[in-house]
Amino acid sequence: MTPEQFWTVIFGRPAPVEIEIGAGRGAFLFAAAAAVPAHNFFAIEHSATRAAALMRDSAQRALANVRVLHADADCVIDQLVPDDSVAAYHIYFPDPWWKRKHHRRRLFTLSFVTALWRSLAPGGRVYVATDVEPYFQDIVGLLGERLQPDETPRPHAIVTRFEQKALARGAATHTAVFRKVMA
């Protein structure tokens, strides 16, 4: 099965696919899907409760270009997402796992970034934002191992719930965009 066929089976139509990891309550997911109906949006949510709510809210909004999967994103990207098939990844405010002994649970690892690179289409982008500056530096370092920094602004300028909380307490938001460049 080709990557196009894979996504066409999931969405019922061929279109560029954007994946949001950790969609939470869907602020970005729903705004982006409504703003760009020509794209398919696939959300991977670790929380079963949130995933169910996202599916319900997506149906209520009649967003035919949204699919939600309750799963571990690292496993899905590594094992299920086809090579060169994703137009963009959106990863906003991933859990920083503050304690050093828990850092191994962080989403961003070299193997995760390698899976992102493999599954990104040529020219595909990874958009990332966090309010935790040391974690941001780790993320930028890891993404820089496989992808090129890009000056494209974060799309749709949607402020997520976690970003609202960060801004309310006066924290800075750190954002970056990386792009897959073929040699």
mmCIF file of N, CA, C and O in Angstrom, residues 119-169:
data_model
loop_
_atom_site.group_PDB
_atom_site.id
_atom_site.type_symbol
_atom_site.label_atom_id
_atom_site.label_comp_id
_atom_site.label_asym_id
_atom_site.label_seq_id
_atom_site.Cartn_x
_atom_site.Cartn_y
_atom_site.Cartn_z
ATOM 1 N N SER A 119 9.010 9.887 8.315
ATOM 2 C CA SER A 119 7.614 9.973 7.905
ATOM 3 C C SER A 119 7.242 11.307 7.251
ATOM 4 O O SER A 119 6.208 11.391 6.585
ATOM 5 N N LEU A 120 8.073 12.323 7.415
ATOM 6 C CA LEU A 120 7.797 13.609 6.776
ATOM 7 C C LEU A 120 7.994 13.518 5.271
ATOM 8 O O LEU A 120 8.961 12.919 4.792
ATOM 9 N N ALA A 121 7.097 14.138 4.527
ATOM 10 C CA ALA A 121 7.271 14.269 3.083
ATOM 11 C C ALA A 121 8.414 15.262 2.838
ATOM 12 O O ALA A 121 8.686 16.121 3.689
ATOM 13 N N PRO A 122 9.095 15.162 1.714
ATOM 14 C CA PRO A 122 10.121 16.167 1.404
ATOM 15 C C PRO A 122 9.510 17.569 1.476
ATOM 16 O O PRO A 122 8.432 17.827 0.951
ATOM 17 N N GLY A 123 10.175 18.456 2.191
ATOM 18 C CA GLY A 123 9.663 19.799 2.412
ATOM 19 C C GLY A 123 8.698 19.899 3.576
ATOM 20 O O GLY A 123 8.265 20.995 3.936
ATOM 21 N N GLY A 124 8.349 18.753 4.188
ATOM 22 C CA GLY A 124 7.438 18.747 5.332
ATOM 23 C C GLY A 124 8.040 19.462 6.529
ATOM 24 O O GLY A 124 9.263 19.550 6.670
ATOM 25 N N ARG A 125 7.176 19.956 7.394
ATOM 26 C CA ARG A 125 7.633 20.766 8.527
ATOM 27 C C ARG A 125 7.195 20.188 9.876
ATOM 28 O O ARG A 125 6.156 19.555 9.969
ATOM 29 N N VAL A 126 7.994 20.502 10.887
ATOM 30 C CA VAL A 126 7.662 20.206 12.276
ATOM 31 C C VAL A 126 7.561 21.549 12.993
ATOM 32 O O VAL A 126 8.518 22.325 13.004
ATOM 33 N N TYR A 127 6.384 21.818 13.567
ATOM 34 C CA TYR A 127 6.143 23.031 14.340
ATOM 35 C C TYR A 127 6.124 22.630 15.807
ATOM 36 O O TYR A 127 5.420 21.700 16.186
ATOM 37 N N VAL A 128 6.884 23.346 16.618
ATOM 38 C CA VAL A 128 6.957 22.998 18.034
ATOM 39 C C VAL A 128 6.908 24.279 18.872
ATOM 40 O O VAL A 128 7.411 25.324 18.453
ATOM 41 N N ALA A 129 6.268 24.178 20.036
ATOM 42 C CA ALA A 129 6.217 25.293 20.985
ATOM 43 C C ALA A 129 6.208 24.733 22.395
ATOM 44 O O ALA A 129 5.618 23.678 22.656
ATOM 45 N N THR A 130 6.874 25.445 23.293
ATOM 46 C CA THR A 130 6.875 25.085 24.709
ATOM 47 C C THR A 130 7.205 26.336 25.520
ATOM 48 O O THR A 130 7.783 27.297 24.998
ATOM 49 N N ASP A 131 6.857 26.298 26.787
ATOM 50 C CA ASP A 131 7.202 27.392 27.691
ATOM 51 C C ASP A 131 8.360 27.003 28.607
ATOM 52 O O ASP A 131 8.712 27.762 29.501
ATOM 53 N N VAL A 132 8.963 25.851 28.362
ATOM 54 C CA VAL A 132 10.063 25.364 29.197
ATOM 55 C C VAL A 132 11.364 25.519 28.404
ATOM 56 O O VAL A 132 11.676 24.706 27.538
ATOM 57 N N GLU A 133 12.104 26.592 28.692
ATOM 58 C CA GLU A 133 13.275 26.939 27.892
ATOM 59 C C GLU A 133 14.338 25.836 27.838
ATOM 60 O O GLU A 133 14.838 25.522 26.751
ATOM 61 N N PRO A 134 14.705 25.175 28.948
ATOM 62 C CA PRO A 134 15.713 24.109 28.835
ATOM 63 C C PRO A 134 15.234 22.943 27.956
ATOM 64 O O PRO A 134 16.018 22.388 27.177
ATOM 65 N N TYR A 135 13.948 22.601 28.058
ATOM 66 C CA TYR A 135 13.408 21.538 27.212
ATOM 67 C C TYR A 135 13.404 21.993 25.753
ATOM 68 O O TYR A 135 13.699 21.223 24.849
ATOM 69 N N PHE A 136 13.069 23.268 25.532
ATOM 70 C CA PHE A 136 13.091 23.812 24.183
ATOM 71 C C PHE A 136 14.485 23.667 23.566
ATOM 72 O O PHE A 136 14.614 23.262 22.404
ATOM 73 N N GLN A 137 15.502 23.969 24.329
ATOM 74 C CA GLN A 137 16.876 23.833 23.812
ATOM 75 C C GLN A 137 17.182 22.374 23.463
ATOM 76 O O GLN A 137 17.824 22.095 22.442
ATOM 77 N N ASP A 138 16.725 21.443 24.287
ATOM 78 C CA ASP A 138 16.900 20.016 23.984
ATOM 79 C C ASP A 138 16.174 19.642 22.687
ATOM 80 O O ASP A 138 16.716 18.934 21.837
ATOM 81 N N ILE A 139 14.948 20.129 22.543
ATOM 82 C CA ILE A 139 14.144 19.827 21.357
ATOM 83 C C ILE A 139 14.822 20.363 20.103
ATOM 84 O O ILE A 139 14.954 19.656 19.095
ATOM 85 N N VAL A 140 15.255 21.614 20.154
ATOM 86 C CA VAL A 140 15.909 22.236 19.005
ATOM 87 C C VAL A 140 17.183 21.467 18.644
ATOM 88 O O VAL A 140 17.456 21.219 17.469
ATOM 89 N N GLY A 141 17.935 21.061 19.652
ATOM 90 C CA GLY A 141 19.148 20.282 19.381
ATOM 91 C C GLY A 141 18.835 18.952 18.713
ATOM 92 O O GLY A 141 19.514 18.554 17.755
ATOM 93 N N LEU A 142 17.814 18.276 19.199
ATOM 94 C CA LEU A 142 17.440 16.981 18.612
ATOM 95 C C LEU A 142 16.889 17.137 17.196
ATOM 96 O O LEU A 142 17.272 16.397 16.288
ATOM 97 N N LEU A 143 15.992 18.096 16.987
ATOM 98 C CA LEU A 143 15.436 18.312 15.649
ATOM 99 C C LEU A 143 16.531 18.712 14.659
ATOM 100 O O LEU A 143 16.499 18.317 13.498
ATOM 101 N N GLY A 144 17.500 19.478 15.150
ATOM 102 C CA GLY A 144 18.612 19.912 14.299
ATOM 103 C C GLY A 144 19.503 18.776 13.835
ATOM 104 O O GLY A 144 20.264 18.936 12.882
ATOM 105 N N GLU A 145 19.405 17.623 14.480
ATOM 106 C CA GLU A 145 20.189 16.453 14.065
ATOM 107 C C GLU A 145 19.738 15.936 12.700
ATOM 108 O O GLU A 145 20.526 15.347 11.971
ATOM 109 N N ARG A 146 18.444 16.095 12.362
ATOM 110 C CA ARG A 146 17.893 15.510 11.134
ATOM 111 C C ARG A 146 17.219 16.524 10.206
ATOM 112 O O ARG A 146 17.033 16.238 9.035
ATOM 113 N N LEU A 147 16.791 17.657 10.750
ATOM 114 C CA LEU A 147 15.992 18.609 9.982
ATOM 115 C C LEU A 147 16.663 19.979 9.952
ATOM 116 O O LEU A 147 17.511 20.276 10.795
ATOM 117 N N GLN A 148 16.239 20.794 9.004
ATOM 118 C CA GLN A 148 16.781 22.141 8.852
ATOM 119 C C GLN A 148 15.867 23.156 9.520
ATOM 120 O O GLN A 148 14.641 23.087 9.352
ATOM 121 N N PRO A 149 16.438 24.131 10.248
ATOM 122 C CA PRO A 149 15.598 25.201 10.789
ATOM 123 C C PRO A 149 14.901 25.933 9.644
ATOM 124 O O PRO A 149 15.436 26.047 8.545
ATOM 125 N N ASP A 150 13.697 26.437 9.915
ATOM 126 C CA ASP A 150 12.893 27.090 8.892
ATOM 127 C C ASP A 150 12.261 28.327 9.508
ATOM 128 O O ASP A 150 11.878 28.310 10.681
ATOM 129 N N GLU A 151 12.139 29.378 8.739
ATOM 130 C CA GLU A 151 11.585 30.637 9.250
ATOM 131 C C GLU A 151 10.077 30.765 9.062
ATOM 132 O O GLU A 151 9.506 31.803 9.361
ATOM 133 N N THR A 152 9.424 29.712 8.569
ATOM 134 C CA THR A 152 7.983 29.758 8.375
ATOM 135 C C THR A 152 7.294 30.005 9.725
ATOM 136 O O THR A 152 7.600 29.334 10.704
ATOM 137 N N PRO A 153 6.376 30.961 9.792
ATOM 138 C CA PRO A 153 5.691 31.189 11.075
ATOM 139 C C PRO A 153 4.754 30.047 11.423
ATOM 140 O O PRO A 153 4.296 29.306 10.556
ATOM 141 N N ARG A 154 4.490 29.922 12.695
ATOM 142 C CA ARG A 154 3.540 28.918 13.182
ATOM 143 C C ARG A 154 2.168 29.192 12.568
ATOM 144 O O ARG A 154 1.689 30.323 12.632
ATOM 145 N N PRO A 155 1.542 28.195 11.985
ATOM 146 C CA PRO A 155 0.286 28.446 11.279
ATOM 147 C C PRO A 155 -0.893 28.701 12.216
ATOM 148 O O PRO A 155 -0.946 28.198 13.325
ATOM 149 N N HIS A 156 -1.798 29.498 11.745
ATOM 150 C CA HIS A 156 -3.105 29.740 12.360
ATOM 151 C C HIS A 156 -3.054 30.520 13.667
ATOM 152 O O HIS A 156 -4.083 30.909 14.163
ATOM 153 N N ALA A 157 -1.864 30.737 14.240
ATOM 154 C CA ALA A 157 -1.718 31.543 15.458
ATOM 155 C C ALA A 157 -2.767 31.215 16.516
ATOM 156 O O ALA A 157 -3.297 32.087 17.175
ATOM 157 N N ILE A 158 -3.062 29.947 16.677
ATOM 158 C CA ILE A 158 -4.019 29.500 17.679
ATOM 159 C C ILE A 158 -3.305 29.393 19.022
ATOM 160 O O ILE A 158 -2.245 28.786 19.119
ATOM 161 N N VAL A 159 -3.880 29.954 20.047
ATOM 162 C CA VAL A 159 -3.315 29.882 21.391
ATOM 163 C C VAL A 159 -3.983 28.717 22.106
ATOM 164 O O VAL A 159 -5.191 28.720 22.327
ATOM 165 N N THR A 160 -3.194 27.702 22.443
ATOM 166 C CA THR A 160 -3.732 26.530 23.123
ATOM 167 C C THR A 160 -3.967 26.831 24.604
ATOM 168 O O THR A 160 -3.493 27.846 25.130
ATOM 169 N N ARG A 161 -4.659 25.929 25.269
ATOM 170 C CA ARG A 161 -4.930 26.100 26.704
ATOM 171 C C ARG A 161 -3.637 26.167 27.507
ATOM 172 O O ARG A 161 -3.495 26.988 28.416
ATOM 173 N N PHE A 162 -2.665 25.308 27.173
ATOM 174 C CA PHE A 162 -1.393 25.330 27.888
ATOM 175 C C PHE A 162 -0.652 26.631 27.629
ATOM 176 O O PHE A 162 -0.008 27.181 28.518
ATOM 177 N N GLU A 163 -0.744 27.141 26.415
ATOM 178 C CA GLU A 163 -0.101 28.417 26.119
ATOM 179 C C GLU A 163 -0.774 29.552 26.877
ATOM 180 O O GLU A 163 -0.108 30.452 27.386
ATOM 181 N N GLN A 164 -2.107 29.519 26.980
ATOM 182 C CA GLN A 164 -2.830 30.535 27.750
ATOM 183 C C GLN A 164 -2.366 30.539 29.204
ATOM 184 O O GLN A 164 -2.143 31.598 29.796
ATOM 185 N N LYS A 165 -2.206 29.341 29.768
ATOM 186 C CA LYS A 165 -1.733 29.238 31.156
ATOM 187 C C LYS A 165 -0.322 29.809 31.297
ATOM 188 O O LYS A 165 -0.026 30.515 32.260
ATOM 189 N N ALA A 166 0.545 29.481 30.345
ATOM 190 C CA ALA A 166 1.924 29.979 30.387
ATOM 191 C C ALA A 166 1.952 31.499 30.304
ATOM 192 O O ALA A 166 2.661 32.164 31.080
ATOM 193 N N LEU A 167 1.183 32.053 29.384
ATOM 194 C CA LEU A 167 1.159 33.505 29.226
ATOM 195 C C LEU A 167 0.574 34.180 30.461
ATOM 196 O O LEU A 167 1.047 35.240 30.880
ATOM 197 N N ALA A 168 -0.439 33.572 31.084
ATOM 198 C CA ALA A 168 -1.071 34.141 32.279
ATOM 199 C C ALA A 168 -0.091 34.230 33.444
ATOM 200 O O ALA A 168 -0.182 35.150 34.256
ATOM 201 N N ARG A 169 0.832 33.306 33.519
ATOM 202 C CA ARG A 169 1.808 33.359 34.610
ATOM 203 C C ARG A 169 3.090 34.083 34.202
ATOM 204 O O ARG A 169 4.068 34.097 34.943
#
